[in-house]
Amino acid sequence: NAGVTQTPKFQVLKTGQSMTLQCAQDMNHEYMSWYRQDPGMGLRLIHYSVGAGITDQGEVPNGYNVSRSTTEDFPLRLLSAAPSQTSVYFCASSSPLPDTQYFGPGTRLTVL
Amino acid sequence: AQSVTQLDSHVSVSEGTPVLLRCNYSSSYSPSLFWYVQHPNKGLQLLLKYTSAATLVKGINGFEAEFKKSETSFHLTKPSAHMSDAAEYFCAVSDYGGATNKLIFGTGTLLAVQP
């Protein structure tokens, strides 16, 4: 049981490039989410999904896209990277209730 | 709307002394509250959670927190700090009322433990 896995661990992009951050979970959780962590700001919700085929925006969705074609996977796409997207990205999953969220190890992204 | 305020950005204690990390919340609903810990370059690990059962919640590694509705607080405590407790701690409230499991995080408290 691997829990929540994220790839890559580190990534450097140039402004304007696109990429996909991968997230997978093997706990059969319906709920998955993406957060970004910036110094002094805690974690902020980007997008979330309550099940396959259902996604919604969180607090800071601009510049990011998501889709949920399977229960296991929830990729996060940066369409045109900007320096403001330099951050550490965490994926999390949980069952609907109880709502303990399990976090992946994070992806550290730098946009030059 | 829900919100969380962690009152201290940095806390420094000596090994063997008590730890107090403060968290106040605002919620329109009966909240679920959480404390997570993050060690350097690691993901977040759940320490404990309150979900409308007992108001004194015991977590892992000797931590506990007390839910005080009248004070809208959920402070994290530990009787005796250990060097391995040095980490960043996040308080969070769940958007239970919306039934979406969205977590609203505080800005974090960095705990330093001096030998």
Short mmCIF file of N, CA and C in Angstrom, two decimals, chain A residues 8-106:
data_model
loop_
_atom_site.label_atom_id
_atom_site.label_comp_id
_atom_site.label_asym_id
_atom_site.label_seq_id
_atom_site.Cartn_x
_atom_site.Cartn_y
_atom_site.Cartn_z
N PRO A 8 6.87 14.49 -10.70
CA PRO A 8 8.22 14.26 -10.17
C PRO A 8 8.37 14.85 -8.77
N LYS A 9 9.50 14.65 -8.14
CA LYS A 9 9.78 15.28 -6.85
C LYS A 9 10.27 16.70 -7.04
N PHE A 10 11.02 16.93 -8.09
CA PHE A 10 11.56 18.25 -8.39
C PHE A 10 11.36 18.53 -9.88
N GLN A 11 11.14 19.80 -10.21
CA GLN A 11 11.00 20.18 -11.61
C GLN A 11 11.37 21.64 -11.77
N VAL A 12 12.13 21.93 -12.82
CA VAL A 12 12.45 23.31 -13.18
C VAL A 12 11.87 23.56 -14.57
N LEU A 13 11.11 24.62 -14.71
CA LEU A 13 10.50 24.99 -15.98
C LEU A 13 10.92 26.40 -16.37
N LYS A 14 10.82 26.68 -17.65
CA LYS A 14 10.97 28.04 -18.12
C LYS A 14 9.58 28.66 -18.28
N THR A 15 9.51 29.95 -18.13
CA THR A 15 8.23 30.65 -18.30
C THR A 15 7.62 30.28 -19.65
N GLY A 16 6.33 29.94 -19.61
CA GLY A 16 5.60 29.59 -20.82
C GLY A 16 5.53 28.11 -21.11
N GLN A 17 6.39 27.32 -20.48
CA GLN A 17 6.34 25.87 -20.70
C GLN A 17 5.12 25.29 -20.00
N SER A 18 4.72 24.13 -20.46
CA SER A 18 3.61 23.42 -19.82
C SER A 18 4.13 22.11 -19.22
N MET A 19 3.42 21.61 -18.24
CA MET A 19 3.78 20.32 -17.66
C MET A 19 2.61 19.79 -16.85
N THR A 20 2.71 18.51 -16.52
CA THR A 20 1.69 17.85 -15.70
C THR A 20 2.35 17.26 -14.47
N LEU A 21 1.80 17.59 -13.31
CA LEU A 21 2.20 16.96 -12.06
C LEU A 21 1.28 15.76 -11.84
N GLN A 22 1.90 14.62 -11.57
CA GLN A 22 1.12 13.40 -11.43
C GLN A 22 0.83 13.11 -9.95
N CYS A 23 -0.36 12.59 -9.70
CA CYS A 23 -0.76 12.17 -8.37
C CYS A 23 -1.57 10.89 -8.49
N ALA A 24 -1.23 9.91 -7.66
CA ALA A 24 -1.98 8.66 -7.66
C ALA A 24 -2.14 8.18 -6.23
N GLN A 25 -3.28 7.52 -5.98
CA GLN A 25 -3.51 6.93 -4.65
C GLN A 25 -4.10 5.53 -4.83
N ASP A 26 -3.74 4.66 -3.89
CA ASP A 26 -4.18 3.26 -3.97
C ASP A 26 -5.09 2.88 -2.81
N MET A 27 -5.76 3.86 -2.23
CA MET A 27 -6.62 3.63 -1.07
C MET A 27 -8.10 3.67 -1.44
N ASN A 28 -8.40 3.76 -2.73
CA ASN A 28 -9.77 3.80 -3.23
C ASN A 28 -10.55 4.99 -2.64
N HIS A 29 -9.84 6.10 -2.46
CA HIS A 29 -10.48 7.30 -1.94
C HIS A 29 -11.23 8.03 -3.03
N GLU A 30 -12.43 8.51 -2.69
CA GLU A 30 -13.21 9.27 -3.64
C GLU A 30 -12.70 10.71 -3.78
N TYR A 31 -12.24 11.27 -2.68
CA TYR A 31 -11.90 12.68 -2.65
C TYR A 31 -10.41 12.87 -2.86
N MET A 32 -10.04 13.74 -3.82
CA MET A 32 -8.64 14.09 -4.02
C MET A 32 -8.52 15.59 -4.21
N SER A 33 -7.37 16.12 -3.88
CA SER A 33 -7.20 17.57 -3.96
C SER A 33 -5.74 17.93 -4.22
N TRP A 34 -5.54 19.14 -4.71
CA TRP A 34 -4.21 19.70 -4.92
C TRP A 34 -4.09 20.99 -4.12
N TYR A 35 -2.95 21.11 -3.42
CA TYR A 35 -2.63 22.32 -2.67
C TYR A 35 -1.28 22.83 -3.14
N ARG A 36 -1.08 24.12 -2.98
CA ARG A 36 0.25 24.68 -3.11
C ARG A 36 0.65 25.28 -1.77
N GLN A 37 1.95 25.15 -1.48
CA GLN A 37 2.47 25.67 -0.21
C GLN A 37 3.52 26.72 -0.50
N ASP A 38 3.30 27.90 0.02
CA ASP A 38 4.22 29.01 -0.14
C ASP A 38 4.61 29.53 1.24
N PRO A 39 5.84 30.01 1.40
CA PRO A 39 6.30 30.46 2.73
C PRO A 39 5.36 31.50 3.33
N GLY A 40 5.00 31.29 4.59
CA GLY A 40 4.16 32.24 5.31
C GLY A 40 2.70 32.23 4.93
N MET A 41 2.31 31.33 4.01
CA MET A 41 0.92 31.32 3.55
C MET A 41 0.22 29.99 3.80
N GLY A 42 0.90 29.05 4.41
CA GLY A 42 0.27 27.77 4.63
C GLY A 42 0.00 27.05 3.33
N LEU A 43 -1.01 26.20 3.32
CA LEU A 43 -1.41 25.47 2.12
C LEU A 43 -2.71 26.06 1.59
N ARG A 44 -2.75 26.26 0.30
CA ARG A 44 -3.95 26.79 -0.33
C ARG A 44 -4.47 25.81 -1.37
N LEU A 45 -5.78 25.62 -1.37
CA LEU A 45 -6.41 24.64 -2.23
C LEU A 45 -6.49 25.16 -3.67
N ILE A 46 -6.02 24.35 -4.62
CA ILE A 46 -6.04 24.74 -6.03
C ILE A 46 -7.29 24.19 -6.71
N HIS A 47 -7.41 22.86 -6.73
CA HIS A 47 -8.57 22.17 -7.29
C HIS A 47 -8.84 20.94 -6.45
N TYR A 48 -10.07 20.45 -6.52
CA TYR A 48 -10.38 19.22 -5.84
C TYR A 48 -11.38 18.41 -6.66
N SER A 49 -11.52 17.15 -6.26
CA SER A 49 -12.43 16.25 -6.96
C SER A 49 -13.12 15.36 -5.93
N VAL A 50 -14.43 15.21 -6.07
CA VAL A 50 -15.19 14.35 -5.14
C VAL A 50 -15.45 12.98 -5.74
N GLY A 51 -14.93 12.73 -6.92
CA GLY A 51 -15.08 11.42 -7.54
C GLY A 51 -14.69 11.49 -9.00
N ALA A 52 -14.55 10.34 -9.62
CA ALA A 52 -14.18 10.29 -11.04
C ALA A 52 -15.17 11.09 -11.87
N GLY A 53 -14.64 11.96 -12.71
CA GLY A 53 -15.46 12.79 -13.58
C GLY A 53 -15.97 14.07 -12.97
N ILE A 54 -15.65 14.32 -11.69
CA ILE A 54 -16.17 15.51 -11.00
C ILE A 54 -15.01 16.29 -10.40
N THR A 55 -14.84 17.53 -10.87
CA THR A 55 -13.80 18.39 -10.31
C THR A 55 -14.39 19.78 -10.05
N ASP A 56 -13.70 20.52 -9.19
CA ASP A 56 -14.15 21.87 -8.89
C ASP A 56 -12.96 22.70 -8.46
N GLN A 57 -13.15 24.02 -8.50
CA GLN A 57 -12.07 24.94 -8.17
C GLN A 57 -11.96 25.16 -6.68
N GLY A 58 -10.73 25.38 -6.26
CA GLY A 58 -10.49 25.76 -4.89
C GLY A 58 -10.23 27.25 -4.78
N GLU A 59 -9.35 27.61 -3.90
CA GLU A 59 -9.07 29.01 -3.58
C GLU A 59 -8.22 29.71 -4.64
N VAL A 60 -7.27 28.97 -5.26
CA VAL A 60 -6.32 29.58 -6.20
C VAL A 60 -6.23 28.77 -7.49
N PRO A 61 -7.29 28.69 -8.29
CA PRO A 61 -7.30 27.79 -9.46
C PRO A 61 -6.66 28.35 -10.73
N ASN A 62 -6.43 29.66 -10.80
CA ASN A 62 -6.01 30.26 -12.06
C ASN A 62 -4.64 29.75 -12.50
N GLY A 63 -4.57 29.34 -13.78
CA GLY A 63 -3.32 28.84 -14.34
C GLY A 63 -3.16 27.34 -14.24
N TYR A 64 -4.15 26.67 -13.65
CA TYR A 64 -4.08 25.21 -13.44
C TYR A 64 -5.34 24.54 -13.98
N ASN A 65 -5.15 23.36 -14.56
CA ASN A 65 -6.28 22.53 -14.97
C ASN A 65 -6.16 21.15 -14.34
N VAL A 66 -7.31 20.53 -14.10
CA VAL A 66 -7.33 19.16 -13.59
C VAL A 66 -8.39 18.35 -14.33
N SER A 67 -8.25 17.05 -14.24
CA SER A 67 -9.27 16.13 -14.72
C SER A 67 -9.20 14.89 -13.84
N ARG A 68 -10.24 14.13 -13.81
CA ARG A 68 -10.28 12.92 -12.97
C ARG A 68 -11.00 11.83 -13.76
N SER A 69 -10.23 11.09 -14.52
CA SER A 69 -10.82 10.03 -15.34
C SER A 69 -10.92 8.71 -14.59
N THR A 70 -10.10 8.53 -13.56
CA THR A 70 -10.16 7.31 -12.75
C THR A 70 -10.18 7.70 -11.28
N THR A 71 -10.55 6.77 -10.42
CA THR A 71 -10.52 7.03 -8.98
C THR A 71 -9.10 7.25 -8.50
N GLU A 72 -8.14 6.54 -9.12
CA GLU A 72 -6.77 6.52 -8.60
C GLU A 72 -5.96 7.76 -8.94
N ASP A 73 -6.22 8.39 -10.07
CA ASP A 73 -5.31 9.42 -10.57
C ASP A 73 -5.96 10.81 -10.62
N PHE A 74 -5.16 11.82 -10.32
CA PHE A 74 -5.66 13.20 -10.32
C PHE A 74 -4.52 14.12 -10.74
N PRO A 75 -4.23 14.20 -12.05
CA PRO A 75 -3.11 15.04 -12.50
C PRO A 75 -3.45 16.53 -12.48
N LEU A 76 -2.42 17.33 -12.26
CA LEU A 76 -2.53 18.78 -12.26
C LEU A 76 -1.71 19.32 -13.42
N ARG A 77 -2.34 20.11 -14.28
CA ARG A 77 -1.67 20.63 -15.47
C ARG A 77 -1.43 22.12 -15.34
N LEU A 78 -0.20 22.50 -15.64
CA LEU A 78 0.14 23.91 -15.79
C LEU A 78 0.21 24.18 -17.28
N LEU A 79 -0.63 25.05 -17.77
CA LEU A 79 -0.76 25.25 -19.20
C LEU A 79 0.36 26.13 -19.76
N SER A 80 0.71 27.17 -19.02
CA SER A 80 1.76 28.10 -19.42
C SER A 80 2.39 28.63 -18.15
N ALA A 81 3.49 27.99 -17.75
CA ALA A 81 4.05 28.26 -16.43
C ALA A 81 4.50 29.72 -16.28
N ALA A 82 4.30 30.23 -15.07
CA ALA A 82 4.72 31.59 -14.71
C ALA A 82 5.55 31.53 -13.44
N PRO A 83 6.46 32.48 -13.24
CA PRO A 83 7.27 32.48 -12.01
C PRO A 83 6.43 32.46 -10.73
N SER A 84 5.23 33.02 -10.79
CA SER A 84 4.35 33.02 -9.61
C SER A 84 3.87 31.62 -9.23
N GLN A 85 4.09 30.66 -10.11
CA GLN A 85 3.71 29.29 -9.82
C GLN A 85 4.85 28.48 -9.19
N THR A 86 5.96 29.13 -8.95
CA THR A 86 7.03 28.50 -8.18
C THR A 86 6.51 28.21 -6.77
N SER A 87 6.53 26.94 -6.38
CA SER A 87 5.90 26.55 -5.13
C SER A 87 6.19 25.07 -4.88
N VAL A 88 5.71 24.60 -3.75
CA VAL A 88 5.68 23.17 -3.48
C VAL A 88 4.23 22.72 -3.58
N TYR A 89 4.00 21.69 -4.35
CA TYR A 89 2.64 21.22 -4.62
C TYR A 89 2.40 19.89 -3.92
N PHE A 90 1.28 19.82 -3.21
CA PHE A 90 0.91 18.62 -2.51
C PHE A 90 -0.43 18.11 -3.02
N CYS A 91 -0.49 16.82 -3.21
CA CYS A 91 -1.73 16.13 -3.53
C CYS A 91 -2.20 15.42 -2.27
N ALA A 92 -3.51 15.32 -2.09
CA ALA A 92 -4.06 14.65 -0.93
C ALA A 92 -5.30 13.86 -1.33
N SER A 93 -5.61 12.84 -0.55
CA SER A 93 -6.83 12.08 -0.80
C SER A 93 -7.49 11.71 0.50
N SER A 94 -8.79 11.44 0.45
CA SER A 94 -9.51 11.00 1.64
C SER A 94 -10.79 10.31 1.21
N SER A 95 -11.32 9.52 2.13
CA SER A 95 -12.68 9.03 1.96
C SER A 95 -13.63 10.15 2.37
N PRO A 96 -14.90 10.08 1.93
CA PRO A 96 -15.81 11.18 2.24
C PRO A 96 -15.93 11.46 3.72
N LEU A 97 -16.15 10.43 4.50
CA LEU A 97 -16.23 10.58 5.95
C LEU A 97 -15.68 9.31 6.59
N PRO A 98 -14.83 9.31 7.55
CA PRO A 98 -14.20 10.48 8.16
C PRO A 98 -13.25 11.16 7.18
N ASP A 99 -12.94 12.40 7.47
CA ASP A 99 -12.31 13.20 6.45
C ASP A 99 -10.83 13.43 6.65
N THR A 100 -10.13 12.49 7.25
CA THR A 100 -8.68 12.62 7.33
C THR A 100 -8.10 12.61 5.93
N GLN A 101 -7.32 13.62 5.60
CA GLN A 101 -6.68 13.67 4.29
C GLN A 101 -5.25 13.17 4.42
N TYR A 102 -4.87 12.34 3.47
CA TYR A 102 -3.53 11.78 3.41
C TYR A 102 -2.77 12.49 2.31
N PHE A 103 -1.59 12.98 2.66
CA PHE A 103 -0.83 13.81 1.74
C PHE A 103 0.31 13.03 1.09
N GLY A 104 0.58 13.39 -0.16
CA GLY A 104 1.75 12.88 -0.84
C GLY A 104 2.99 13.62 -0.39
N PRO A 105 4.17 13.21 -0.88
CA PRO A 105 5.44 13.81 -0.44
C PRO A 105 5.73 15.17 -1.05
N GLY A 106 4.97 15.58 -2.07
CA GLY A 106 5.15 16.90 -2.64
C GLY A 106 6.02 16.92 -3.88
#
